[in-house]
Structure formats: structure tokens, C-alpha cells
PDB file of C-alpha atoms in Angstrom:
ATOM      1  CA  MET A 901       2.896  -2.591 -13.164  1.00  0.00           C
ATOM      2  CA  GLU A 902       6.176  -0.761 -12.382  1.00  0.00           C
ATOM      3  CA  GLU A 903       4.345   2.538 -12.826  1.00  0.00           C
ATOM      4  CA  LEU A 904       1.718   1.433 -10.309  1.00  0.00           C
ATOM      5  CA  LYS A 905       4.396   0.414  -7.790  1.00  0.00           C
ATOM      6  CA  ALA A 906       6.168   3.765  -8.121  1.00  0.00           C
ATOM      7  CA  LYS A 907       2.848   5.595  -7.723  1.00  0.00           C
ATOM      8  CA  LEU A 908       1.990   3.519  -4.637  1.00  0.00           C
ATOM      9  CA  LYS A 909       5.314   4.366  -3.005  1.00  0.00           C
ATOM     10  CA  GLU A 910       4.729   8.076  -3.578  1.00  0.00           C
ATOM     11  CA  GLU A 911       1.165   7.860  -2.254  1.00  0.00           C
ATOM     12  CA  ILE A 912       2.262   5.964   0.859  1.00  0.00           C
ATOM     13  CA  ILE A 913       4.992   8.506   1.599  1.00  0.00           C
ATOM     14  CA  GLU A 914       2.531  11.388   1.136  1.00  0.00           C
ATOM     15  CA  VAL A 915      -0.420   9.890   3.054  1.00  0.00           C
ATOM     16  CA  LEU A 916       1.703   8.712   5.985  1.00  0.00           C
ATOM     17  CA  ASN A 917       3.952  11.817   6.045  1.00  0.00           C
ATOM     18  CA  LEU A 918       7.139   9.769   5.762  1.00  0.00           C
ATOM     19  CA  GLU A 919       9.348  12.815   5.240  1.00  0.00           C
ATOM     20  CA  ASP A 920      12.691  11.048   5.646  1.00  0.00           C
ATOM     21  CA  ILE A 921      11.905   8.351   3.075  1.00  0.00           C
ATOM     22  CA  SER A 922      12.066   8.517  -0.701  1.00  0.00           C
ATOM     23  CA  PRO A 923      10.378   6.052  -3.095  1.00  0.00           C
ATOM     24  CA  GLU A 924      13.809   4.561  -3.849  1.00  0.00           C
ATOM     25  CA  ASP A 925      14.181   3.652  -0.148  1.00  0.00           C
ATOM     26  CA  ILE A 926      11.174   1.326  -0.289  1.00  0.00           C
ATOM     27  CA  ASP A 927      11.983  -2.166  -1.547  1.00  0.00           C
ATOM     28  CA  ASN A 928       9.094  -3.715  -3.513  1.00  0.00           C
ATOM     29  CA  ASP A 929       9.419  -6.996  -1.575  1.00  0.00           C
ATOM     30  CA  ALA A 930      10.208  -5.582   1.883  1.00  0.00           C
ATOM     31  CA  PRO A 931       7.526  -5.806   4.566  1.00  0.00           C
ATOM     32  CA  LEU A 932       5.736  -2.502   5.084  1.00  0.00           C
ATOM     33  CA  PHE A 933       5.043  -3.294   8.748  1.00  0.00           C
ATOM     34  CA  GLY A 934       7.364  -4.388  11.543  1.00  0.00           C
ATOM     35  CA  ASP A 935      11.010  -4.704  10.562  1.00  0.00           C
ATOM     36  CA  GLY A 936      10.533  -3.406   7.024  1.00  0.00           C
ATOM     37  CA  LEU A 937       9.208   0.135   6.717  1.00  0.00           C
ATOM     38  CA  GLY A 938       8.045   0.030  10.347  1.00  0.00           C
ATOM     39  CA  LEU A 939       4.400   0.970   9.808  1.00  0.00           C
ATOM     40  CA  ASP A 940       1.810   0.370  12.550  1.00  0.00           C
ATOM     41  CA  SER A 941      -1.939  -0.228  12.868  1.00  0.00           C
ATOM     42  CA  ILE A 942      -2.814   3.467  12.486  1.00  0.00           C
ATOM     43  CA  ASP A 943      -0.858   3.449   9.217  1.00  0.00           C
ATOM     44  CA  ALA A 944      -2.862   0.403   8.121  1.00  0.00           C
ATOM     45  CA  LEU A 945      -6.086   2.403   8.480  1.00  0.00           C
ATOM     46  CA  GLU A 946      -4.585   5.173   6.358  1.00  0.00           C
ATOM     47  CA  LEU A 947      -3.642   2.614   3.687  1.00  0.00           C
ATOM     48  CA  ILE A 948      -7.199   1.231   3.672  1.00  0.00           C
ATOM     49  CA  VAL A 949      -8.515   4.755   3.085  1.00  0.00           C
ATOM     50  CA  LEU A 950      -5.903   5.301   0.350  1.00  0.00           C
ATOM     51  CA  LEU A 951      -7.011   2.166  -1.518  1.00  0.00           C
ATOM     52  CA  GLU A 952     -10.648   3.156  -1.243  1.00  0.00           C
ATOM     53  CA  LYS A 953     -10.155   6.796  -2.246  1.00  0.00           C
ATOM     54  CA  ASN A 954      -7.556   6.391  -4.997  1.00  0.00           C
ATOM     55  CA  TYR A 955      -8.474   2.991  -6.430  1.00  0.00           C
ATOM     56  CA  GLY A 956     -12.100   2.400  -5.466  1.00  0.00           C
ATOM     57  CA  ILE A 957     -11.181  -0.803  -3.629  1.00  0.00           C
ATOM     58  CA  LYS A 958     -12.650  -1.695  -0.240  1.00  0.00           C
ATOM     59  CA  ILE A 959     -10.997  -4.157   2.115  1.00  0.00           C
ATOM     60  CA  GLU A 960     -13.783  -5.773   4.097  1.00  0.00           C
ATOM     61  CA  ASP A 961     -11.811  -8.344   6.085  1.00  0.00           C
ATOM     62  CA  PRO A 962      -8.862  -7.166   8.228  1.00  0.00           C
ATOM     63  CA  LYS A 963      -7.134 -10.490   7.525  1.00  0.00           C
ATOM     64  CA  ASP A 964      -7.078  -9.527   3.847  1.00  0.00           C
ATOM     65  CA  GLY A 965      -5.447  -6.245   4.822  1.00  0.00           C
ATOM     66  CA  ARG A 966      -2.554  -8.044   6.473  1.00  0.00           C
ATOM     67  CA  LYS A 967      -1.881  -9.906   3.241  1.00  0.00           C
ATOM     68  CA  VAL A 968      -2.498  -6.982   0.900  1.00  0.00           C
ATOM     69  CA  PHE A 969      -0.316  -4.540   2.833  1.00  0.00           C
ATOM     70  CA  TYR A 970       2.582  -6.956   3.277  1.00  0.00           C
ATOM     71  CA  SER A 971       4.658  -5.273   0.562  1.00  0.00           C
ATOM     72  CA  ILE A 972       4.460  -2.928  -2.414  1.00  0.00           C
ATOM     73  CA  ASN A 973       4.358  -5.953  -4.733  1.00  0.00           C
ATOM     74  CA  MET A 974       1.384  -7.451  -2.861  1.00  0.00           C
ATOM     75  CA  MET A 975      -0.494  -4.124  -2.901  1.00  0.00           C
ATOM     76  CA  ALA A 976       0.100  -3.655  -6.637  1.00  0.00           C
ATOM     77  CA  ASP A 977      -1.062  -7.221  -7.381  1.00  0.00           C
ATOM     78  CA  PHE A 978      -4.192  -6.725  -5.273  1.00  0.00           C
ATOM     79  CA  ILE A 979      -5.030  -3.430  -6.991  1.00  0.00           C
ATOM     80  CA  GLN A 980      -4.604  -4.959 -10.436  1.00  0.00           C
ATOM     81  CA  GLN A 981      -6.850  -7.902  -9.541  1.00  0.00           C
ATOM     82  CA  HIS A 982      -9.617  -5.808  -7.960  1.00  0.00           C
ATOM     83  CA  GLN A 983      -9.677  -2.523  -9.781  1.00  0.00           C
ATOM     84  CA  LYS A 984     -12.784  -1.891 -11.816  1.00  0.00           C
ATOM     85  CA  ASN A 985     -11.979  -1.049 -15.418  1.00  0.00           C
TER      86      ASN A 985
END
């Protein structure tokens, strides 16, 4: 699980071009949107594409996205629950 979280942080930084941020700067429990990492709705679309492309997981309901993308921990849990083995 820790490996997945570290990988997610690197993917988020790469996909969203967060040049001034390193994986160590992202707290696993901190909100990714708003006061936390400060992501916005465009970033959310990029994260949806990332999940689909890298993990084969589709988010159908935007309300699910709000929950899933709350933090690194929530994303990692969601991926583990929904990834096809």
C-alpha cells in the first residue's frame, strides 16, 4: 500500500506538472483540493484520466470523484478496492 501511495504522488506531480512539489511534500491525509494541495476542477479531470489510463478504473459518478480524490489515502484505498487482478 505504501508503494502505491508513493507511486500515486509521483504520477500526480507528473500529470499535473506540479514542478515545485516533491512526493515528500504531499501528506497522505491532506486534502488534494482547496486548502491542501490546492488542486481545482481541471486537475480533477486529469486525475480521472490518470485512474483510467494507469489503473483501468472508471469513475462514473462525479460525487464518487469528490470522495476518491479527497486524499492520497482515499485514492489508494479506492484503487485497491476496484482494481482488476
